[in-house]
Amino acid sequence: MSKGSYVIDAHPDASSNALPTAVEAMLRLDHPIKTKATRWAAEALATDDLIERDRRSEFWVEGWRRCADFGVQGATVDPAHGGRGMDTAEALLLFEGLGYGSPDQGLVFGVACQTWAVIAALEAGGSPEQLQALLPGMCAGDIIGAFAMTELESGSDTYALSTTATEIDGGYRLDGRKAYVTLAPVADVVIMFATVDPALGRWGITAFVVETDRPGVDIDLGREKMGLRTTPFGDVLLDGVEVPETAILGKVGSGGAIFNAAMESERAFLFALQLGQLERQLDDAVAYARQRRQFGRPIGDFQAVAHRIADMKARHEKARLLLYKTALQRSLRQPASLSAALTKLAATEGAIASGLDAVMIMGARGYLTEGGVERELRSAVGGAIYSGTSDIQRNIIARLLGVGA
Ligand SMILES: Cc1cc2nc3c(=O)[nH]c(=O)nc-3n(C[C@H](O)[C@H](O)[C@H](O)COP(=O)(O)OP(=O)(O)OC[C@H]3O[C@@H](n4cnc5c(N)ncnc54)[C@H](O)[C@@H]3O)c2cc1C
């Protein structure tokens, strides 16, 4: 792919209002942005060594650059900062297309994390100087950003974090350890959450922009994982890391609000990838069930197989409608926390269930590493853990309905 010759952009027919795009996306499966992204990803992100890279947990730098050249990293970013200026629904269609077309699910997951968590956090709290320093480089693929909230002892209980930010002359000193941080081993910069005073609870939590080459930052690369292996994660160790006051994202004590803004964005939109994947798995399953014959007839004639396919369709539609409802609510500036949690639950649990159905329908062929079906099932499991586990999503949903603790 030559740089700039084949890129994605806001749909020329789309108005500045996200509403028509989101409604259109709900009603049809072939929006031009999605179709273009699907075709591009199937071609540009396919490599012969994917199985080997997955085995080695190897990040594909060239793939990251190709995504940037196509416009993925800059999809949601204002053109003034080097982005494509897509509205949310258009960006969702782009990621849906990547989820359908990209054989390398780990790579596009990494790009989605940067878009829906890192860039969302920067846009929620970043100063003009911070945005100018980071966004153009991220859009161009030159700067990779990670988002670090989780710690070994504070996972679901995020606000119990113990990383500290101690005020020093002209800035802060950071000490602690962040765990399971997606892209950390390859990141140039990390959005880091620390407390200025544990006694203040969530009101002491503050976000910092920390470059990974600062003295005292160390990345522990030694964490192998079940799926999404081509985007690595790792722990970030902070040992007396000194940062200037200008490294604060937002204000002292606004870290909780920034974290929530990023998580709502991630819960609502990162799972557009799963949507594309659910649709492709469905298309592949239908094609396979029509062509594979046993007992003298296509296996799709057997109700057991046909019902698996019907369930796959139901899961895909449920996740799709919820995702676009959330996009509509956000574009109308309506509260979207309930829809975001429902979307995350439907998309991630759907991806696990349909990933397993896809393997079962294909029998031993689905179980083979070479087909990639088992890789998608392994990767799908992570979705039910990151951005808040399925149990935590159910807690959020119950709480918003007025029940639960
Ligand atoms: C692929 C992947 C990528 C990740 N990327 C990042 C990243 O980029 N940045 C980052 O900060 N973190 C990241 N994480 C970490 C992730 O956010 C945490 O793993 C997650 O929040 C859960 O925390 P935990 O693993 O400590 O599990 P725990 O919180 O210890 O939970 C263990 C079990 O207890 C259940 N549980 C806990 N509390 C409750 C409750 N109140 N009600 C019901 N059930 C409960 C959970 O649902 C789970 O089943 C990533 C994780 C994965 C798997």
Short mmCIF file of C-alpha atoms and ligand atoms in Angstrom, two decimals:
data_model
loop_
_atom_site.label_atom_id
_atom_site.label_comp_id
_atom_site.label_asym_id
_atom_site.label_seq_id
_atom_site.Cartn_x
_atom_site.Cartn_y
_atom_site.Cartn_z
CA MET A 1 0.00 0.00 0.00
CA SER A 2 1.54 3.31 -0.90
CA LYS A 3 1.21 5.99 1.71
CA GLY A 4 -1.78 8.27 1.24
CA SER A 5 -3.00 6.62 -1.97
CA TYR A 6 -5.58 4.43 -0.28
CA VAL A 7 -7.10 6.01 2.78
CA ILE A 8 -10.37 6.17 4.64
CA ASP A 9 -12.21 9.42 5.20
CA ALA A 10 -15.48 10.76 6.48
CA HIS A 11 -18.30 9.64 4.16
CA PRO A 12 -18.83 12.44 1.59
CA ASP A 13 -22.62 12.18 1.91
CA ALA A 14 -22.63 12.35 5.70
CA SER A 15 -23.80 15.56 7.30
CA SER A 16 -22.06 16.85 10.40
CA ASN A 17 -24.88 15.23 12.38
CA ALA A 18 -24.02 11.63 13.30
CA LEU A 19 -27.66 10.61 13.37
CA PRO A 20 -28.27 9.61 9.73
CA THR A 21 -25.09 7.52 9.62
CA ALA A 22 -25.99 5.64 12.79
CA VAL A 23 -29.56 4.96 11.65
CA GLU A 24 -28.31 3.92 8.23
CA ALA A 25 -25.82 1.57 9.85
CA MET A 26 -28.59 -0.06 11.87
CA LEU A 27 -30.67 -0.74 8.78
CA ARG A 28 -28.08 -2.02 6.31
CA LEU A 29 -24.95 -4.13 6.52
CA ASP A 30 -23.04 -2.66 3.59
CA HIS A 31 -22.24 0.96 4.39
CA PRO A 32 -19.42 2.21 2.07
CA ILE A 33 -17.06 3.02 4.95
CA LYS A 34 -17.42 -0.47 6.38
CA THR A 35 -17.12 -2.16 2.99
CA LYS A 36 -13.98 -0.20 2.12
CA ALA A 37 -12.39 -0.95 5.50
CA THR A 38 -13.26 -4.66 5.23
CA ARG A 39 -11.67 -4.99 1.79
CA TRP A 40 -8.64 -2.96 2.77
CA ALA A 41 -8.01 -4.94 5.98
CA ALA A 42 -8.44 -8.32 4.28
CA GLU A 43 -5.73 -7.32 1.81
CA ALA A 44 -3.36 -5.00 3.68
CA LEU A 45 -3.37 -6.77 7.06
CA ALA A 46 -2.98 -10.33 5.78
CA THR A 47 0.48 -11.86 6.17
CA ASP A 48 1.84 -15.35 5.74
CA ASP A 49 3.50 -15.30 9.15
CA LEU A 50 0.43 -14.51 11.29
CA ILE A 51 0.36 -17.92 12.98
CA GLU A 52 4.06 -17.63 13.80
CA ARG A 53 3.68 -14.07 15.10
CA ASP A 54 0.74 -15.20 17.21
CA ARG A 55 2.88 -18.03 18.63
CA ARG A 56 5.72 -15.63 19.37
CA SER A 57 3.37 -12.86 20.69
CA GLU A 58 4.98 -10.54 18.18
CA PHE A 59 3.72 -7.02 17.47
CA TRP A 60 3.65 -6.03 13.77
CA VAL A 61 5.09 -2.52 13.51
CA GLU A 62 4.51 -2.33 9.75
CA GLY A 63 0.85 -3.32 10.27
CA TRP A 64 0.45 -0.47 12.79
CA ARG A 65 1.90 1.94 10.20
CA ARG A 66 -0.39 0.62 7.47
CA CYS A 67 -3.38 1.24 9.74
CA ALA A 68 -2.17 4.80 10.35
CA ASP A 69 -1.69 5.43 6.62
CA PHE A 70 -5.22 4.19 5.98
CA GLY A 71 -6.49 6.62 8.61
CA VAL A 72 -7.49 4.28 11.42
CA GLN A 73 -5.54 5.83 14.32
CA GLY A 74 -6.80 9.28 13.33
CA ALA A 75 -10.39 8.26 12.60
CA THR A 76 -12.02 10.13 15.48
CA VAL A 77 -9.44 12.90 15.75
CA ASP A 78 -10.06 16.48 14.64
CA PRO A 79 -8.33 17.28 11.30
CA ALA A 80 -6.66 20.20 13.11
CA HIS A 81 -4.68 17.52 14.99
CA GLY A 82 -4.00 15.36 11.94
CA GLY A 83 -7.11 13.17 12.15
CA ARG A 84 -9.89 12.22 9.73
CA GLY A 85 -12.64 13.95 11.69
CA MET A 86 -15.12 11.09 11.44
CA ASP A 87 -18.20 11.21 13.62
CA THR A 88 -18.67 8.34 16.05
CA ALA A 89 -20.96 6.30 13.83
CA GLU A 90 -18.57 6.55 10.88
CA ALA A 91 -15.63 5.51 13.05
CA LEU A 92 -17.66 2.55 14.32
CA LEU A 93 -18.32 1.45 10.74
CA LEU A 94 -14.59 1.67 10.06
CA PHE A 95 -13.76 -0.55 13.07
CA GLU A 96 -16.59 -2.92 12.22
CA GLY A 97 -15.02 -3.32 8.78
CA LEU A 98 -11.61 -3.98 10.35
CA GLY A 99 -13.16 -6.58 12.65
CA TYR A 100 -14.68 -8.31 9.63
CA GLY A 101 -11.68 -8.10 7.31
CA SER A 102 -8.54 -8.22 9.44
CA PRO A 103 -7.03 -11.68 9.95
CA ASP A 104 -4.85 -10.11 12.66
CA GLN A 105 -7.36 -9.45 15.43
CA GLY A 106 -4.63 -8.59 17.94
CA LEU A 107 -3.29 -5.72 15.84
CA VAL A 108 -6.67 -4.05 15.30
CA PHE A 109 -7.48 -4.55 18.99
CA GLY A 110 -4.36 -2.54 19.83
CA VAL A 111 -5.38 0.26 17.48
CA ALA A 112 -8.90 0.23 18.94
CA CYS A 113 -7.51 0.50 22.50
CA GLN A 114 -5.51 3.57 21.53
CA THR A 115 -8.53 5.12 19.79
CA TRP A 116 -11.31 4.42 22.28
CA ALA A 117 -9.33 4.66 25.55
CA VAL A 118 -6.09 6.65 25.10
CA ILE A 119 -7.34 9.24 22.62
CA ALA A 120 -10.72 9.40 24.40
CA ALA A 121 -8.90 10.18 27.68
CA LEU A 122 -6.72 12.81 26.00
CA GLU A 123 -9.77 14.44 24.45
CA ALA A 124 -11.59 14.34 27.80
CA GLY A 125 -8.84 16.08 29.78
CA GLY A 126 -5.93 17.13 27.58
CA SER A 127 -4.67 20.70 27.42
CA PRO A 128 -4.24 22.24 23.93
CA GLU A 129 -0.48 21.71 24.32
CA GLN A 130 -0.89 18.03 25.24
CA LEU A 131 -3.27 17.42 22.33
CA GLN A 132 -0.90 19.13 19.90
CA ALA A 133 2.10 17.21 21.27
CA LEU A 134 0.48 13.77 21.03
CA LEU A 135 -2.43 13.54 18.62
CA PRO A 136 -0.67 14.30 15.30
CA GLY A 137 2.00 11.70 16.12
CA MET A 138 -0.63 9.12 17.14
CA CYS A 139 -2.62 9.72 13.95
CA ALA A 140 0.53 9.29 11.87
CA GLY A 141 1.45 6.05 13.66
CA ASP A 142 4.66 7.60 15.06
CA ILE A 143 3.52 7.67 18.70
CA ILE A 144 1.91 4.65 20.38
CA GLY A 145 -0.14 5.30 23.48
CA ALA A 146 -1.26 2.97 26.28
CA PHE A 147 -3.80 3.33 29.11
CA ALA A 148 -2.78 2.15 32.57
CA MET A 149 -5.31 1.86 35.37
CA THR A 150 -5.22 -1.78 36.56
CA GLU A 151 -2.81 -2.91 39.27
CA LEU A 152 -2.07 -6.39 40.59
CA GLU A 153 -4.17 -5.72 43.71
CA SER A 154 -6.79 -3.44 42.16
CA GLY A 155 -8.53 -4.92 39.15
CA SER A 156 -12.31 -4.57 39.16
CA ASP A 157 -11.94 -2.38 42.26
CA THR A 158 -10.18 0.25 40.19
CA TYR A 159 -10.30 3.11 42.67
CA ALA A 160 -8.37 1.04 45.24
CA LEU A 161 -5.20 1.71 43.27
CA SER A 162 -1.96 2.20 45.19
CA THR A 163 0.27 3.97 42.67
CA THR A 164 1.18 7.28 44.29
CA ALA A 165 1.86 10.75 42.95
CA THR A 166 3.87 12.77 45.48
CA GLU A 167 4.20 16.49 44.95
CA ILE A 168 7.78 17.67 44.43
CA ASP A 169 9.20 21.00 43.33
CA GLY A 170 7.60 21.79 39.93
CA GLY A 171 5.84 18.47 39.50
CA TYR A 172 5.18 14.97 40.89
CA ARG A 173 7.06 11.78 41.66
CA LEU A 174 5.27 8.58 40.62
CA ASP A 175 5.76 5.23 42.35
CA GLY A 176 3.88 2.00 41.77
CA ARG A 177 3.16 -0.80 39.30
CA LYS A 178 0.48 -1.00 36.64
CA ALA A 179 -0.52 -4.41 35.34
CA TYR A 180 -1.75 -5.97 32.07
CA VAL A 181 -1.36 -2.71 30.14
CA THR A 182 -2.18 -3.28 26.47
CA LEU A 183 0.59 -2.02 24.13
CA ALA A 184 2.88 -1.15 27.08
CA PRO A 185 5.85 -3.08 25.63
CA VAL A 186 5.73 -0.95 22.47
CA ALA A 187 4.28 2.30 23.84
CA ASP A 188 5.97 5.69 23.69
CA VAL A 189 3.60 7.23 26.18
CA VAL A 190 1.24 5.91 28.86
CA ILE A 191 -1.82 7.56 30.41
CA MET A 192 -1.18 6.65 34.03
CA PHE A 193 -3.56 6.87 36.97
CA ALA A 194 -2.16 7.52 40.46
CA THR A 195 -3.43 8.89 43.75
CA VAL A 196 -2.17 12.11 45.30
CA ASP A 197 -3.70 11.01 48.62
CA PRO A 198 -5.19 7.55 49.25
CA ALA A 199 -7.42 9.05 51.99
CA LEU A 200 -9.29 11.00 49.29
CA GLY A 201 -10.47 7.80 47.54
CA ARG A 202 -11.59 8.45 43.94
CA TRP A 203 -11.20 12.24 44.48
CA GLY A 204 -7.45 11.81 44.86
CA ILE A 205 -7.02 9.96 41.59
CA THR A 206 -5.10 11.92 38.99
CA ALA A 207 -4.15 11.08 35.41
CA PHE A 208 -0.65 11.73 34.09
CA VAL A 209 0.87 11.53 30.63
CA VAL A 210 4.15 9.65 31.13
CA GLU A 211 6.73 9.00 28.41
CA THR A 212 8.10 5.46 28.65
CA ASP A 213 11.71 6.64 28.23
CA ARG A 214 11.59 8.69 31.46
CA PRO A 215 14.15 7.61 34.10
CA GLY A 216 12.48 5.20 36.54
CA VAL A 217 9.97 3.73 34.04
CA ASP A 218 10.45 0.05 33.38
CA ILE A 219 8.24 -2.27 31.32
CA ASP A 220 7.94 -5.91 32.37
CA LEU A 221 7.58 -7.79 29.10
CA GLY A 222 7.18 -11.21 30.60
CA ARG A 223 3.41 -11.73 30.38
CA GLU A 224 2.21 -14.22 27.78
CA LYS A 225 -1.51 -14.42 27.23
CA MET A 226 -4.25 -16.65 25.85
CA GLY A 227 -5.39 -14.52 22.90
CA LEU A 228 -4.89 -11.18 21.16
CA ARG A 229 -1.25 -12.19 21.23
CA THR A 230 -0.07 -9.96 18.39
CA THR A 231 -0.75 -6.91 20.55
CA PRO A 232 1.38 -7.44 23.64
CA PHE A 233 0.56 -6.30 27.14
CA GLY A 234 2.90 -5.81 30.06
CA ASP A 235 3.32 -4.28 33.48
CA VAL A 236 4.59 -0.72 33.86
CA LEU A 237 6.86 -0.18 36.84
CA LEU A 238 7.32 3.34 38.18
CA ASP A 239 10.22 3.85 40.53
CA GLY A 240 10.57 7.50 41.54
CA VAL A 241 9.53 8.76 38.11
CA GLU A 242 9.62 12.55 38.10
CA VAL A 243 7.19 14.37 35.82
CA PRO A 244 6.49 18.10 35.46
CA GLU A 245 3.13 19.60 36.42
CA THR A 246 2.32 19.82 32.71
CA ALA A 247 2.14 16.00 32.65
CA ILE A 248 -1.15 16.12 34.57
CA LEU A 249 -4.10 15.26 32.34
CA GLY A 250 -6.98 17.47 33.40
CA LYS A 251 -6.63 18.56 37.01
CA VAL A 252 -5.43 17.00 40.25
CA GLY A 253 -8.33 14.79 41.38
CA SER A 254 -10.06 14.62 37.99
CA GLY A 255 -8.54 11.22 37.11
CA GLY A 256 -11.73 9.36 38.09
CA ALA A 257 -13.83 11.45 35.70
CA ILE A 258 -11.28 11.01 32.89
CA PHE A 259 -11.14 7.27 33.54
CA ASN A 260 -14.95 7.05 33.40
CA ALA A 261 -15.13 9.03 30.15
CA ALA A 262 -12.54 6.73 28.56
CA MET A 263 -14.23 3.58 29.87
CA GLU A 264 -17.65 4.63 28.60
CA SER A 265 -16.11 5.29 25.19
CA GLU A 266 -14.27 1.94 25.27
CA ARG A 267 -17.28 -0.05 26.49
CA ALA A 268 -19.49 1.53 23.90
CA PHE A 269 -17.27 1.47 20.86
CA LEU A 270 -14.21 -0.78 21.10
CA PHE A 271 -16.52 -3.71 20.51
CA ALA A 272 -17.32 -2.63 16.95
CA LEU A 273 -14.45 -5.02 16.18
CA GLN A 274 -16.37 -7.93 17.71
CA LEU A 275 -19.37 -6.91 15.63
CA GLY A 276 -17.43 -7.29 12.40
CA GLN A 277 -16.02 -10.57 13.63
CA LEU A 278 -19.48 -11.89 14.57
CA GLU A 279 -20.75 -11.08 11.09
CA ARG A 280 -17.84 -12.73 9.29
CA GLN A 281 -18.05 -15.84 11.48
CA LEU A 282 -21.73 -16.03 10.61
CA ASP A 283 -21.09 -15.66 6.86
CA ASP A 284 -18.34 -18.31 7.01
CA ALA A 285 -20.54 -20.66 9.03
CA VAL A 286 -23.42 -20.36 6.55
CA ALA A 287 -21.09 -20.98 3.60
CA TYR A 288 -19.50 -23.97 5.33
CA ALA A 289 -22.82 -25.49 6.43
CA ARG A 290 -24.12 -25.30 2.88
CA GLN A 291 -21.05 -26.88 1.32
CA ARG A 292 -19.96 -29.53 3.87
CA ARG A 293 -21.87 -32.78 3.36
CA GLN A 294 -22.37 -35.66 5.82
CA PHE A 295 -24.89 -38.47 5.65
CA GLY A 296 -25.49 -37.49 2.01
CA ARG A 297 -26.69 -33.96 2.66
CA PRO A 298 -25.33 -30.53 3.61
CA ILE A 299 -24.77 -30.29 7.36
CA GLY A 300 -26.87 -27.08 7.33
CA ASP A 301 -29.91 -29.33 6.79
CA PHE A 302 -29.46 -30.67 10.31
CA GLN A 303 -31.45 -28.65 12.80
CA ALA A 304 -28.61 -28.79 15.35
CA VAL A 305 -26.29 -26.96 12.93
CA ALA A 306 -28.97 -24.60 11.58
CA HIS A 307 -29.92 -23.55 15.11
CA ARG A 308 -26.31 -22.74 15.98
CA ILE A 309 -26.31 -20.45 12.93
CA ALA A 310 -29.63 -18.87 13.98
CA ASP A 311 -28.12 -18.17 17.43
CA MET A 312 -25.04 -16.62 15.80
CA LYS A 313 -27.31 -14.32 13.79
CA ALA A 314 -29.31 -13.34 16.89
CA ARG A 315 -26.12 -12.51 18.82
CA HIS A 316 -24.77 -10.40 15.97
CA GLU A 317 -27.99 -8.41 15.55
CA LYS A 318 -28.35 -7.85 19.31
CA ALA A 319 -24.83 -6.48 19.60
CA ARG A 320 -25.19 -4.40 16.43
CA LEU A 321 -28.42 -2.72 17.43
CA LEU A 322 -27.11 -1.98 20.92
CA LEU A 323 -23.88 -0.52 19.56
CA TYR A 324 -25.70 1.84 17.19
CA LYS A 325 -28.26 2.76 19.82
CA THR A 326 -25.33 3.81 22.03
CA ALA A 327 -23.82 5.82 19.17
CA LEU A 328 -27.16 7.56 18.63
CA GLN A 329 -27.53 8.36 22.31
CA ARG A 330 -24.02 9.79 22.43
CA SER A 331 -24.62 11.92 19.34
CA LEU A 332 -27.86 13.20 20.93
CA ARG A 333 -25.90 13.84 24.15
CA GLN A 334 -28.18 11.51 26.07
CA PRO A 335 -26.84 9.36 28.96
CA ALA A 336 -25.39 6.19 27.45
CA SER A 337 -23.90 4.28 30.41
CA LEU A 338 -26.64 1.65 30.40
CA SER A 339 -26.45 1.07 26.63
CA ALA A 340 -22.64 1.01 26.76
CA ALA A 341 -22.64 -1.71 29.44
CA LEU A 342 -25.31 -3.69 27.55
CA THR A 343 -23.30 -3.35 24.32
CA LYS A 344 -20.13 -4.58 25.96
CA LEU A 345 -21.89 -7.54 27.51
CA ALA A 346 -23.70 -8.52 24.30
CA ALA A 347 -20.68 -8.10 22.02
CA THR A 348 -18.13 -9.88 24.19
CA GLU A 349 -20.26 -12.74 25.47
CA GLY A 350 -21.66 -13.07 21.94
CA ALA A 351 -18.13 -13.29 20.53
CA ILE A 352 -17.24 -16.13 22.92
CA ALA A 353 -20.46 -18.07 22.25
CA SER A 354 -20.31 -17.56 18.48
CA GLY A 355 -16.57 -18.26 18.41
CA LEU A 356 -17.30 -21.63 20.01
CA ASP A 357 -20.21 -22.28 17.63
CA ALA A 358 -17.93 -21.46 14.68
CA VAL A 359 -15.44 -24.10 15.88
CA MET A 360 -18.19 -26.67 16.45
CA ILE A 361 -19.80 -26.17 13.05
CA MET A 362 -16.45 -26.72 11.34
CA GLY A 363 -15.57 -29.75 13.47
CA ALA A 364 -11.86 -30.64 13.43
CA ARG A 365 -11.19 -27.98 10.77
CA GLY A 366 -12.35 -25.36 13.24
CA TYR A 367 -10.02 -26.78 15.88
CA LEU A 368 -6.96 -26.47 13.62
CA THR A 369 -4.62 -23.55 14.21
CA GLU A 370 -4.21 -22.97 10.48
CA GLY A 371 -7.80 -21.83 9.92
CA GLY A 372 -7.70 -19.05 12.52
CA VAL A 373 -11.09 -19.99 13.98
CA GLU A 374 -9.56 -21.21 17.25
CA ARG A 375 -7.42 -18.06 17.46
CA GLU A 376 -10.54 -15.90 17.38
CA LEU A 377 -12.14 -17.95 20.14
CA ARG A 378 -9.04 -17.52 22.32
CA SER A 379 -9.00 -13.81 21.63
CA ALA A 380 -12.72 -13.42 22.33
CA VAL A 381 -12.25 -14.51 25.96
CA GLY A 382 -10.20 -11.40 26.76
CA GLY A 383 -13.15 -9.19 25.77
CA ALA A 384 -15.16 -10.44 28.72
CA ILE A 385 -12.35 -9.33 31.08
CA TYR A 386 -10.91 -6.00 29.91
CA SER A 387 -12.87 -2.71 30.21
CA GLY A 388 -14.61 -4.26 33.23
CA THR A 389 -15.52 -7.95 33.39
CA SER A 390 -18.95 -9.27 32.40
CA ASP A 391 -19.83 -9.46 36.11
CA ILE A 392 -18.96 -5.78 36.51
CA GLN A 393 -21.11 -4.89 33.47
CA ARG A 394 -24.03 -6.77 35.08
CA ASN A 395 -23.41 -4.83 38.31
CA ILE A 396 -23.51 -1.54 36.37
CA ILE A 397 -26.70 -2.54 34.54
CA ALA A 398 -28.39 -3.66 37.79
CA ARG A 399 -27.35 -0.48 39.60
CA LEU A 400 -28.72 1.70 36.81
CA LEU A 401 -32.00 -0.22 37.13
CA GLY A 402 -32.08 0.52 40.86
CA VAL A 403 -31.12 -2.93 42.18
CA GLY A 404 -27.88 -4.61 43.29
CA ALA A 405 -25.29 -3.35 45.75
C1 LIG B 1 -6.62 -8.70 27.18
C2 LIG B 1 -6.61 -7.75 28.32
C3 LIG B 1 -6.20 -6.44 28.10
C4 LIG B 1 -6.16 -5.54 29.18
N1 LIG B 1 -5.72 -4.27 28.93
C5 LIG B 1 -5.65 -3.38 29.96
C6 LIG B 1 -5.16 -2.05 29.74
O1 LIG B 1 -4.79 -1.67 28.63
N2 LIG B 1 -5.10 -1.20 30.79
C7 LIG B 1 -5.49 -1.57 32.04
O2 LIG B 1 -5.45 -0.73 32.95
N3 LIG B 1 -5.95 -2.83 32.30
C8 LIG B 1 -6.04 -3.74 31.28
N4 LIG B 1 -6.48 -5.03 31.50
C9 LIG B 1 -6.82 -5.42 32.87
C10 LIG B 1 -8.32 -5.52 33.06
O3 LIG B 1 -8.91 -4.25 33.05
C11 LIG B 1 -8.58 -6.27 34.38
O4 LIG B 1 -8.11 -7.58 34.19
C12 LIG B 1 -10.05 -6.29 34.77
O5 LIG B 1 -10.47 -5.01 35.18
C13 LIG B 1 -10.34 -7.30 35.89
O6 LIG B 1 -9.43 -7.17 36.94
P1 LIG B 1 -8.69 -8.49 37.51
O7 LIG B 1 -8.11 -9.21 36.36
O8 LIG B 1 -7.78 -8.07 38.59
O9 LIG B 1 -9.85 -9.40 38.08
P2 LIG B 1 -10.57 -9.26 39.52
O10 LIG B 1 -11.07 -7.87 39.70
O11 LIG B 1 -9.69 -9.83 40.57
O12 LIG B 1 -11.83 -10.20 39.31
C14 LIG B 1 -11.74 -11.62 39.44
C15 LIG B 1 -13.15 -12.19 39.31
O13 LIG B 1 -14.00 -11.65 40.34
C16 LIG B 1 -15.12 -11.01 39.76
N5 LIG B 1 -15.48 -9.83 40.54
C17 LIG B 1 -14.65 -8.91 41.09
N6 LIG B 1 -15.35 -7.95 41.69
C18 LIG B 1 -16.67 -8.25 41.52
C19 LIG B 1 -17.89 -7.64 41.91
N7 LIG B 1 -17.91 -6.48 42.59
N8 LIG B 1 -19.05 -8.23 41.54
C20 LIG B 1 -19.04 -9.39 40.82
N9 LIG B 1 -17.91 -10.01 40.44
C21 LIG B 1 -16.73 -9.45 40.79
C22 LIG B 1 -14.69 -10.64 38.35
O14 LIG B 1 -15.81 -10.49 37.48
C23 LIG B 1 -13.80 -11.82 37.96
O15 LIG B 1 -14.60 -12.88 37.53
C24 LIG B 1 -6.54 -5.95 30.46
C25 LIG B 1 -6.96 -7.28 30.68
C26 LIG B 1 -7.00 -8.16 29.62
C27 LIG B 1 -7.45 -9.58 29.87
#
